[in-house]
Coordinates of C-alpha atoms in Angstrom, one line a residue:
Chain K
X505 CA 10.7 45.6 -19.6
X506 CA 7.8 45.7 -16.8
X507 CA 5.6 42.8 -17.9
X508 CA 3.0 41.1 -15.3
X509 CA 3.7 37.1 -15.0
X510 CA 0.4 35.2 -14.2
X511 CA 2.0 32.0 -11.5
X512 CA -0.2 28.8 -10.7
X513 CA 1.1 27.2 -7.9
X514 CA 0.7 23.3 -7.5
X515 CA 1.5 21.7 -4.2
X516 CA -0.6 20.0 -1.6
X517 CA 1.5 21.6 1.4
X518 CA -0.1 24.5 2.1
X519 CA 2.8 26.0 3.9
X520 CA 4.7 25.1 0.4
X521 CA 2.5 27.1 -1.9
X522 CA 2.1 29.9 0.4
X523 CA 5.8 30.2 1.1
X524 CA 6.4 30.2 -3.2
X525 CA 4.2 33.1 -3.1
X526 CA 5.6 34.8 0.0
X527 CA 8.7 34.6 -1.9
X528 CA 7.5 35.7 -5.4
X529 CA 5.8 38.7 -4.1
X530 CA 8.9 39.9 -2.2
X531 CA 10.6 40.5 -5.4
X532 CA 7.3 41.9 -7.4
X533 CA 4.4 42.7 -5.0
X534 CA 2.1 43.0 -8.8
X535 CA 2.7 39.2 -9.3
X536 CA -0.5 37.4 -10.4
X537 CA -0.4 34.3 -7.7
X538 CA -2.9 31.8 -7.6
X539 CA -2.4 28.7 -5.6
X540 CA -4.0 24.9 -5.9
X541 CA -3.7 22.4 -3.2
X542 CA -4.9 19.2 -5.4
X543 CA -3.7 19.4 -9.4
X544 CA -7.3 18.3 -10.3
X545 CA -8.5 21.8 -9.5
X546 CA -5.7 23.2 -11.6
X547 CA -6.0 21.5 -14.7
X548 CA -9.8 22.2 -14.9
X549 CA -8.7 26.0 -14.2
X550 CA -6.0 25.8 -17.0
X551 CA -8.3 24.2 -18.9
X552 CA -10.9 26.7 -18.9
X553 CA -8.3 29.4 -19.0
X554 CA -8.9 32.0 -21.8
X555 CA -6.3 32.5 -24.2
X556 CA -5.3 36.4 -25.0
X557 CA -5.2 36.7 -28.6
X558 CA -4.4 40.6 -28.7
X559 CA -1.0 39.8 -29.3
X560 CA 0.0 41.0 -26.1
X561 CA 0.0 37.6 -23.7
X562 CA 1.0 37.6 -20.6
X563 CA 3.2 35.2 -19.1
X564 CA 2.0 32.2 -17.6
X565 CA 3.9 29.8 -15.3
X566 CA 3.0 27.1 -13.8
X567 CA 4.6 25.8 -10.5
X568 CA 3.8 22.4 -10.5
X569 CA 5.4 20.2 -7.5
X570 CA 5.5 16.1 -8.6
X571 CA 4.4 14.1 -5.6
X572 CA 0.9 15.0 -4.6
X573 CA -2.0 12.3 -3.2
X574 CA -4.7 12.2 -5.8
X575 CA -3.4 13.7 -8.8
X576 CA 0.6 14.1 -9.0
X577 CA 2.7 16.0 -11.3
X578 CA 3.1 12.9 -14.0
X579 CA -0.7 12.8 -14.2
X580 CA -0.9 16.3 -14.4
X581 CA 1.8 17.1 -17.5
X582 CA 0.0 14.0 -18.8
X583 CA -3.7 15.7 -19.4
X584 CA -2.1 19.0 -20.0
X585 CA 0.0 17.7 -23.1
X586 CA -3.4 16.8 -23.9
X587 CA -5.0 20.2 -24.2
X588 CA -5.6 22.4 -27.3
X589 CA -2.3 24.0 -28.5
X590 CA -2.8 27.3 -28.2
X591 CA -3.5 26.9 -24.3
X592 CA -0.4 24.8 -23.8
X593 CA 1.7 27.3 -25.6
X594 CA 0.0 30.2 -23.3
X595 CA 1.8 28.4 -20.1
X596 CA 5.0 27.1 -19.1
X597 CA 5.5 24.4 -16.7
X598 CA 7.9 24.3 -14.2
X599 CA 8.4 21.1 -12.1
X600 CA 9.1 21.1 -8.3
X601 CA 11.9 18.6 -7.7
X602 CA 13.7 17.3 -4.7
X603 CA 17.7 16.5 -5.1
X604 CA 16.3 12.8 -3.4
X605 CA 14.4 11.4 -6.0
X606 CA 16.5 12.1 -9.0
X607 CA 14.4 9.1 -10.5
X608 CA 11.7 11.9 -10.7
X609 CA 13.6 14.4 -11.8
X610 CA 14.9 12.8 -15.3
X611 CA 11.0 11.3 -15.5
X612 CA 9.6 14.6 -15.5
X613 CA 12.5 16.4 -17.6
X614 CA 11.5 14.1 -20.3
X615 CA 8.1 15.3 -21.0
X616 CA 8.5 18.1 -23.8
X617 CA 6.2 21.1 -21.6
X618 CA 8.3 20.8 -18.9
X619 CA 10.3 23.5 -19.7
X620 CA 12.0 24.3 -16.2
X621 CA 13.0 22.9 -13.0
X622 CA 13.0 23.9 -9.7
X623 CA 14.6 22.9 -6.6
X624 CA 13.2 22.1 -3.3
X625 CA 14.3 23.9 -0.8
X626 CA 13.8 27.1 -3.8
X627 CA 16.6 29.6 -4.0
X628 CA 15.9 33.0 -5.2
X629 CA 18.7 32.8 -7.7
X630 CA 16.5 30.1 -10.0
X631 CA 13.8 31.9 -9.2
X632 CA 15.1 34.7 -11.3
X633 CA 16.8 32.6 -13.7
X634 CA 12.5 31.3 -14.1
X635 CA 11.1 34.8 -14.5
X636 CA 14.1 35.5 -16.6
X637 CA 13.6 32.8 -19.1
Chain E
X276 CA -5.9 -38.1 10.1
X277 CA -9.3 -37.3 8.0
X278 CA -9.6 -38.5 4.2
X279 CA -9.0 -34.8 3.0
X280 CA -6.2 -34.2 4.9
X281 CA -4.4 -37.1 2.8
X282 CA -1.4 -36.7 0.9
X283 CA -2.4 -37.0 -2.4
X284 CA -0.6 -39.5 -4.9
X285 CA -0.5 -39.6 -8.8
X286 CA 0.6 -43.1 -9.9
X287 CA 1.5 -43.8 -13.9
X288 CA 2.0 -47.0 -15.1
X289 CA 1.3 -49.0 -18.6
X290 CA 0.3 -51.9 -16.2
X291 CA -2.8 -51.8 -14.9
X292 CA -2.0 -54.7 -12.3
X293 CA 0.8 -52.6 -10.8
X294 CA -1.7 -50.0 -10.8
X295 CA -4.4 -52.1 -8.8
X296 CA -1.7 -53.3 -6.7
X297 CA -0.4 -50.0 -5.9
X298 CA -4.1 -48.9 -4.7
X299 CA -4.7 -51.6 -2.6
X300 CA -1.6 -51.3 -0.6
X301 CA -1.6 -47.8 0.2
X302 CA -5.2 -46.1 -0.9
X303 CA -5.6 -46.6 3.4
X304 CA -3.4 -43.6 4.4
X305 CA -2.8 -42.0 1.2
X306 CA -5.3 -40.8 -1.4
X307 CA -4.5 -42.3 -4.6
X308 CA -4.9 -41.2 -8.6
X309 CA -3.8 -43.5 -11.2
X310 CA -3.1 -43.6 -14.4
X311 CA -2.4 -46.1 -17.2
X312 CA -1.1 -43.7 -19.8
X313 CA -0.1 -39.9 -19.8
X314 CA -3.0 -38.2 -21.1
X315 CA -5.0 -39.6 -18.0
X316 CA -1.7 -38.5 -16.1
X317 CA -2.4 -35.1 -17.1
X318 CA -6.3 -35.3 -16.7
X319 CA -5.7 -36.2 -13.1
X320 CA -2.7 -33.1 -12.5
X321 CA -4.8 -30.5 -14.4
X322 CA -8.0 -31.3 -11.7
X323 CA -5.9 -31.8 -8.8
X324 CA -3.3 -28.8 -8.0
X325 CA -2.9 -30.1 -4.5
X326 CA -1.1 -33.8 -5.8
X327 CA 2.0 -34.0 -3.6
X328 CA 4.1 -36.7 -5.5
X329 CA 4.1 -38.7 -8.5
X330 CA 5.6 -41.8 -8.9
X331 CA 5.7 -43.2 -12.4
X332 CA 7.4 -45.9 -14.2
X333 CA 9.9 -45.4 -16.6
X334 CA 9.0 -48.1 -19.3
X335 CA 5.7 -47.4 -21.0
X336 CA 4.7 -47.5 -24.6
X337 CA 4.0 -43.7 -25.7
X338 CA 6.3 -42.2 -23.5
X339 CA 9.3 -42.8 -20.8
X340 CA 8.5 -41.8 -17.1
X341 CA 12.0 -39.1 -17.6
X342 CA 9.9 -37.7 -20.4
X343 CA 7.0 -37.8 -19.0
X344 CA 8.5 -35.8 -15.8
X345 CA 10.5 -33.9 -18.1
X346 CA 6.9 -32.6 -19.8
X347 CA 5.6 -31.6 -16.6
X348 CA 8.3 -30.2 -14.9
X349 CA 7.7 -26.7 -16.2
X350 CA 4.1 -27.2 -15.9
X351 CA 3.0 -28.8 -12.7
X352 CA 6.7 -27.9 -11.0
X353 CA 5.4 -28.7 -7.1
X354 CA 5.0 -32.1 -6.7
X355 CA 7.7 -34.7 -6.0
X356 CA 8.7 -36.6 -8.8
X357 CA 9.7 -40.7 -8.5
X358 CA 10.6 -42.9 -11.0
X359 CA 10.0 -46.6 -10.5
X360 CA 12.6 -48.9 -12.6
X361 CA 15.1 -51.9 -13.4
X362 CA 18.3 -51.7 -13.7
X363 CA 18.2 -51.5 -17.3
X364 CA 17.3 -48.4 -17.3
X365 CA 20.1 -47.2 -15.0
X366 CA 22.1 -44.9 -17.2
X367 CA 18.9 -42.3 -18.0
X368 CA 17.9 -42.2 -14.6
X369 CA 21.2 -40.6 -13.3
X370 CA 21.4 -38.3 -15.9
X371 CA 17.6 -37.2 -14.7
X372 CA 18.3 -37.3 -11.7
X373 CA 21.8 -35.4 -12.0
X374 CA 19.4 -32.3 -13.9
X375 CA 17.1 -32.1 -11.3
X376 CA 14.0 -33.9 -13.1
X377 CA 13.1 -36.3 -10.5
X378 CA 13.7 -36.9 -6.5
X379 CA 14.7 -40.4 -6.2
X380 CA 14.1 -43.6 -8.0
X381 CA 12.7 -47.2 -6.5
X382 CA 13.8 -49.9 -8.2
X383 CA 11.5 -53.1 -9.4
X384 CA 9.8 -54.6 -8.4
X385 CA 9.2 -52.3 -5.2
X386 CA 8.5 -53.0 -1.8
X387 CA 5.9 -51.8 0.4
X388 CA 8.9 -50.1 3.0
X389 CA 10.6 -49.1 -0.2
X390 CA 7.6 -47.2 -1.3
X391 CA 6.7 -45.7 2.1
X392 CA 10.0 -44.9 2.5
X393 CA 10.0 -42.6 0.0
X394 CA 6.6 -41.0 0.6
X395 CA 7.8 -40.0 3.8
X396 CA 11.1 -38.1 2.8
X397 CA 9.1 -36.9 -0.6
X398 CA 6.3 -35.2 1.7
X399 CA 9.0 -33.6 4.2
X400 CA 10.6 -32.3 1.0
X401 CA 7.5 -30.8 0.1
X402 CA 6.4 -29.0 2.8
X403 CA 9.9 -27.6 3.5
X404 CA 10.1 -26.2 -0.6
X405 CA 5.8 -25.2 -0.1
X406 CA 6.9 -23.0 3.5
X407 CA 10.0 -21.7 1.4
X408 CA 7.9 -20.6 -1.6
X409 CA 5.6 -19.2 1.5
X410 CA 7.7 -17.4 3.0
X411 CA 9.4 -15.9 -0.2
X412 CA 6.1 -15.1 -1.1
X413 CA 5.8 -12.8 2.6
X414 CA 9.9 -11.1 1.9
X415 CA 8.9 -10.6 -1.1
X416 CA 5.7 -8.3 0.3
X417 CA 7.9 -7.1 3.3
X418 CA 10.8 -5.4 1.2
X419 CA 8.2 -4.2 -1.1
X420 CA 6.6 -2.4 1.9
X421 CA 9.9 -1.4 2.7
X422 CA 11.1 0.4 -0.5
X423 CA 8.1 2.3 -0.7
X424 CA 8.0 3.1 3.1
X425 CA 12.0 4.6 2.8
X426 CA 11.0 6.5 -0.5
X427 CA 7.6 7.7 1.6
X428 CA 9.4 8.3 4.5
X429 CA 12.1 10.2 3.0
X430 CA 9.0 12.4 1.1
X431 CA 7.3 13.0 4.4
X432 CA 10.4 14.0 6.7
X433 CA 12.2 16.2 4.5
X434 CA 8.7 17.9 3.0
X435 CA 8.1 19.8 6.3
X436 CA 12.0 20.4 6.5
X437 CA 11.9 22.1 3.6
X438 CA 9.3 24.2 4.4
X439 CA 11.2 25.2 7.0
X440 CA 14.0 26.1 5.7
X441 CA 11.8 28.1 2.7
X442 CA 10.2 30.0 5.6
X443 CA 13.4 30.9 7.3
X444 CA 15.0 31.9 3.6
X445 CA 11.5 34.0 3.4
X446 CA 12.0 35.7 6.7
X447 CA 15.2 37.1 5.9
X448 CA 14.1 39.1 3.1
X449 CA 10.6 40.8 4.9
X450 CA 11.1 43.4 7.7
X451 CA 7.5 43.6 8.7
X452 CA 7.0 41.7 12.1
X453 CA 4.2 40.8 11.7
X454 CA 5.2 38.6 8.6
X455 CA 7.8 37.5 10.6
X456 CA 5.4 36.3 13.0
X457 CA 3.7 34.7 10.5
X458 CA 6.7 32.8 9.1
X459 CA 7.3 31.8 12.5
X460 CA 3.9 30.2 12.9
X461 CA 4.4 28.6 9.6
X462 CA 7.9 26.8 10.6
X463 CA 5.3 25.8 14.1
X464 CA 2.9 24.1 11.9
X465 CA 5.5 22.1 9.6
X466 CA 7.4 21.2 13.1
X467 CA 4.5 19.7 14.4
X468 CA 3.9 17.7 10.7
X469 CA 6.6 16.5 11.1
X470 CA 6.2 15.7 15.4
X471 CA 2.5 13.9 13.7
X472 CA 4.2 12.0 11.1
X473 CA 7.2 10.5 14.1
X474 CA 4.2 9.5 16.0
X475 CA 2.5 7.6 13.5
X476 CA 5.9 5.7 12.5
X477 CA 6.4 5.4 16.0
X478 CA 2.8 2.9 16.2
X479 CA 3.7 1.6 12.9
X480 CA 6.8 -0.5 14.5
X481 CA 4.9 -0.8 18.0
X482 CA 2.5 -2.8 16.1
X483 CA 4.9 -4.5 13.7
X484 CA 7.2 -5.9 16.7
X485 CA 4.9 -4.9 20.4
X486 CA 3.4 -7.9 22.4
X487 CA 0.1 -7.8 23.0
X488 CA -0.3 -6.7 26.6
X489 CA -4.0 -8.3 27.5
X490 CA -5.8 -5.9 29.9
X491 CA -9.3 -5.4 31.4
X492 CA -10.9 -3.0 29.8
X493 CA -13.0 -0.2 30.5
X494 CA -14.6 1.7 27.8
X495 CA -16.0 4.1 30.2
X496 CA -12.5 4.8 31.2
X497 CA -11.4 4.9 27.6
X498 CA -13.8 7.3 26.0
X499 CA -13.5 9.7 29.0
X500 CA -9.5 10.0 27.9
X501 CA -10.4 10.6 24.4
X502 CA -12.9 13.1 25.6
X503 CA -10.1 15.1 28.0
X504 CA -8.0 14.5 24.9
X505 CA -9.6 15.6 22.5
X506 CA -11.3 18.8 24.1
X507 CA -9.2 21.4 22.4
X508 CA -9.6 20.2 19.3
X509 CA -13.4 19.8 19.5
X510 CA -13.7 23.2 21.0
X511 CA -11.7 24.9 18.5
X512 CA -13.0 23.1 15.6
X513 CA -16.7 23.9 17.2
X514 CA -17.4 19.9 17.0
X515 CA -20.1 18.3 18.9
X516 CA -18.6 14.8 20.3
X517 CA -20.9 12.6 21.5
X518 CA -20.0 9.8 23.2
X519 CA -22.0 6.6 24.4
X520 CA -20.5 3.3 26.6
X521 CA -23.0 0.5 27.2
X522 CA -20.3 -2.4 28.9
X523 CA -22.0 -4.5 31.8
X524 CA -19.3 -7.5 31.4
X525 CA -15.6 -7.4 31.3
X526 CA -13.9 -7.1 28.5
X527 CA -10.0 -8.2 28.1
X528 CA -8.2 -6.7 25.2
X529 CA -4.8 -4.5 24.1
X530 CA -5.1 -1.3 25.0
X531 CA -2.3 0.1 23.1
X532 CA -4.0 -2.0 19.6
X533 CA -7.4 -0.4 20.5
X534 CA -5.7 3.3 21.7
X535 CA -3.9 3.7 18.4
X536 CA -7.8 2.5 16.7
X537 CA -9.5 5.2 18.4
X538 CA -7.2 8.2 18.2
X539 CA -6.6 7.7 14.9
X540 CA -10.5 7.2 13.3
X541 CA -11.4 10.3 16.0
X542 CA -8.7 12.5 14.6
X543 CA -9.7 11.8 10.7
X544 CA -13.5 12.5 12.4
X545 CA -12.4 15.2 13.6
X546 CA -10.0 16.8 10.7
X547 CA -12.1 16.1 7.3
X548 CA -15.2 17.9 8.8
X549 CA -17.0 20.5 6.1
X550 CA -15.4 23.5 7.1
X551 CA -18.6 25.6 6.5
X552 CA -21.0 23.1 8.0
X553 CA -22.6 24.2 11.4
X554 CA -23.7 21.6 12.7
X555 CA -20.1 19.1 12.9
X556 CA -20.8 16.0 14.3
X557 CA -18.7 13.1 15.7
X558 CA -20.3 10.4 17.4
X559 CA -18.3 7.6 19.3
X560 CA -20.5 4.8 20.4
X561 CA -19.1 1.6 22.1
X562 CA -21.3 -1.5 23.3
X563 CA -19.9 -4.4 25.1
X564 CA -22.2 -8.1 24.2
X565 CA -21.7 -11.3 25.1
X566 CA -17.7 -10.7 24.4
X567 CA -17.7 -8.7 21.6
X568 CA -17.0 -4.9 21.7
X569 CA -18.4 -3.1 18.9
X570 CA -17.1 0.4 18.3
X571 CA -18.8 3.0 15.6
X572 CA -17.5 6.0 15.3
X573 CA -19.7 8.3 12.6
X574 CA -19.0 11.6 11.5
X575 CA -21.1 14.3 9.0
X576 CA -17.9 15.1 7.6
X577 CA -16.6 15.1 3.7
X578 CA -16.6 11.7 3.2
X579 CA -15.1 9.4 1.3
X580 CA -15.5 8.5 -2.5
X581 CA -16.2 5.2 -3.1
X582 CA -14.0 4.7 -5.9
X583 CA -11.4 5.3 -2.7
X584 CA -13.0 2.9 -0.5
X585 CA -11.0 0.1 -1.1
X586 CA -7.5 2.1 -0.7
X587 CA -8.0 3.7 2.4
X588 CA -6.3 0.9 4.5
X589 CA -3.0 1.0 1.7
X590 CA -0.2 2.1 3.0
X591 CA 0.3 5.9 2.2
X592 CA -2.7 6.3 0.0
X593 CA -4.4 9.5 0.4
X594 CA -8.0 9.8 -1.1
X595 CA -7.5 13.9 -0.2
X596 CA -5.4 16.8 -0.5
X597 CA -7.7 18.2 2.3
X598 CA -5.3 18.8 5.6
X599 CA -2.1 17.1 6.1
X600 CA -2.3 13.6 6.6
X601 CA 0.8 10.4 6.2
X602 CA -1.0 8.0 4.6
X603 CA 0.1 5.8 7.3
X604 CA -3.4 6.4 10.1
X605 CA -5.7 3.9 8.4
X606 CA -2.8 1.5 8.0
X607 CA -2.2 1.6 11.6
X608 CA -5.8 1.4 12.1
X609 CA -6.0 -1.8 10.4
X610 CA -2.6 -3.3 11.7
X611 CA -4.3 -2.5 14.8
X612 CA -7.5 -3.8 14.2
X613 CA -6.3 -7.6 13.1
X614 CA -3.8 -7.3 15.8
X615 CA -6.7 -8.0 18.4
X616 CA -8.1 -10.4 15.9
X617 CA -11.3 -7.9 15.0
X618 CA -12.9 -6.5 12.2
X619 CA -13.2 -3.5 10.7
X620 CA -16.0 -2.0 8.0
X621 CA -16.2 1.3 6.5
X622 CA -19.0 3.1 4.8
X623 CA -19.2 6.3 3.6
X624 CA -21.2 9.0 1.5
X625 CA -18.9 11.5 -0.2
X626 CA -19.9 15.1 0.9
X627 CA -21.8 13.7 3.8
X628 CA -20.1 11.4 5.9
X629 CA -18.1 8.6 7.2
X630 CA -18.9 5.9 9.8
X631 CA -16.5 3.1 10.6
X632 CA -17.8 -0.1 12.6
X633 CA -14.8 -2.1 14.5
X634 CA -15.7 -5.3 16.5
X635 CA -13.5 -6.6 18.4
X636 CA -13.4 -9.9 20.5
X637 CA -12.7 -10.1 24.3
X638 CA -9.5 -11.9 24.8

């Protein structure tokens, strides 16, 4: 089962989003990785996204890291939950956590998109256990 | 002592010849409100906040002064609260006094000393709870600061740590040395993050606990360091810095206050530039008058939107994810800036620059 898996990176550090994708392409160099430094940016891109309706959708993930300036990852899942349904169920978010703020970490895991979590510093283990799921 | 400086002194009583009385012996050094019944009572608390200390006798028709107090206690809780009585009345003025409702009681008929007496330990009791409530007010700011500066501060360290250890979990698993390389320049540039971010906590708590150390200054001198400084950064950045020093007088101020001023505004001049604009321009100009410095330092950089404009002095508020930044630089700045007792004033047009106007007085 070869299937291509679309990632959306959401940090501000840039060295963050483009270690992720350093990482993701060293275990599938085909990896469709695009990266966003302000979540802004990201939701007007996922919001203009185009849904595949041939039946045959790819996977879309989003990497979405919670404390940004500007626009963090509460805001974010906020506006996305507010989207059309058929582009929330073309992505699946996964938060950025760091084993400090647990606080964040149970806010974040309540919201129902947030489907997965990662965390900070990213083992290649749950980054499988992602992909896998 | 002039007439607004005054205590100020609510007096409520049925009698209106207690009431006259009162006046007359103390309207002098005190300024004095009275009142013949409770409603005018509250008339007179409602349009002065700043009454001190009510005295108020406990035997009136529509109310008892330890209801009366009782009434206002939860209302109008800062001013001191004295009953006048006989010794009838004995047995309810303990038990007000016993719950807290009033400060002390004068028995009648009173004197002048008895009265005065009063107003003096009244007033001393007042200022001490007013600078308590004042300086609860100020902890209460300080550990608010303080909780969101640990949780910041635990953000910003580890952050770049991470990445660090991210780009050494990354090297291991490319074999190309050029990526390597790159890895390794990654791990430079979240070292020196983290070197920037040390630096700025490092002025945060010079300027929270430093002296002043009152110097002559000269700007001259000043702007040629941030020129020497800052000539790598310019160069690299292609940025034209122009600088310009008009000072013909002495000028006394804190070096390290205005330092931390200039690096700080030059660096944000310097980093949130348009990266595609040719022509990047940062101009530092500095005029010494009549013991005033005034410092403008303009850039045609991206600017600021103005919905931003009022947060840009807050404590790790970021109005970009453009280039790395604490959050703590403008803070600093403005620390800085009423350090040295001057003033700082920020305009801005998003998209095509910033200028920031800082005048500061000559010690």
């Amino acid at each position: 089962m070869q299937e291509n898996i679309n990632f959306i990176i959401i940090d501000d550090s840039k060295e963050d989003c483009y270690l992720i994708k350093k990482r993701l392409h060293t275990l599938n160099k085909n990896y469709n990785i695009k990266s966003f430094l302000n979540a802004q940016e990201a939701y007007e891109y996922v919001k203009k996204s185009v849904v595949e309706t041939n039946g045959h959708s790819n996977k879309n993930i989003i990497i979405l890291d919670i404390y940004m300036p500007l626009m963090d990852g509460f805001e974010f899942v906020e506006e996305f939950e507010n989207l059309p349904q058929n582009i929330q169920d073309n992505f699946m978010i996964c938060a950025l956590t760091s084993s400090i703020n647990k606080i964040h970490a149970d806010k974040i895991s309540t919201y129902k998109s947030v489907k997965f979590f990662l965390e900070k510093p990213i083992k290649t283990e749950s980054l499988l256990d992602l992909i896998a799921s | 002592m002039s007439k607004t400086d005054k205590i100020k002194i609510l007096y409520l009583d049925d009698e209106v010849n207690n009431l006259i009385g009162f006046k007359a012996s103390f309207r002098i050094d005190y300024t004095i409100l009275v009142a013949s019944n409770c409603a005018e009572a509250h008339k007179h608390l409602e349009k002065n906040p700043d009454i001190r200390i009510i005295f108020c006798d406990q035997r009136m028709p529509d109310q008892t002064g330890v209801e009366f107090f009782e009434e206002i206690i939860s209302i109008y809780p800062l001013p001191i609260r004295i009953l006048l009585t006989g010794y009838t009345d004995i047995e309810s003025v303990i038990d007000s006094i016993n719950r807290g409702n009033i400060f002390r009681y004068v028995k009648k008929p009173w004197t002048n000393e008895d009265i005065l007496a009063c107003i003096d330990q009244a007033n001393k009791f007042y200022t001490i709870s007013s600078m308590l409530a004042l300086k609860n007010i100020e902890l209460q700011k300080a550990y608010n600061e303080l909780e969101k500066f640990a949780y910041s501060v635990t953000h910003d360290i580890r952050g770049p740590l991470l990445s660090i250890l991210g780009a050494v979990d990354v090297a291991q698993y490319i074999d190309e040395i050029d990526e390597i390389k790159e890895m390794l320049r990654l791990m430079e540039k979240s070292v020196k993050k983290l070197d920037t971010f040390i630096l700025n906590i490092h002025d945060y708590y010079s300027l929270k606990q430093g002296e002043l150390q009152i110097k002559d200054i000269s700007f001259a001198e000043v702007v040629k360091d941030q020129v020497e400084n800052n000539k790598i950064t310019t160069m690299m950045r292609s940025i034209n810095f122009v600088t310009n020093v008009a000072q013909s007088e002495s000028f006394r101020t804190d070096e390290m206050s205005l330092k931390i001023i200039l690096n700080n505004l030059l660096s944000n001049a310097f980093k949130y530039q348009k990266k595609d604009n040719a022509n990047k321009l940062v101009e530092l100009d500095i005029q010494v008058k009549r013991g005033v410095a005034t410092m403008q330092i303009k850039d045609n950089g991206i600017g600021i939107l103005e919905k931003h404009l009022g947060d840009i002095f807050n404590m790790f508020f970021r109005a970009t994810a453009e280039e790395v930044g604490s959050g703590i630089g403008l803070y600093n700045v403005k620390d800085a800036v009423n350090k040295i007792n001057g003033e700082i004033k920020v305009t801005s047009v998003f998209n095509e620059g910033t200028i920031f106007i800082i005048t500061i007085p000559s010690k």
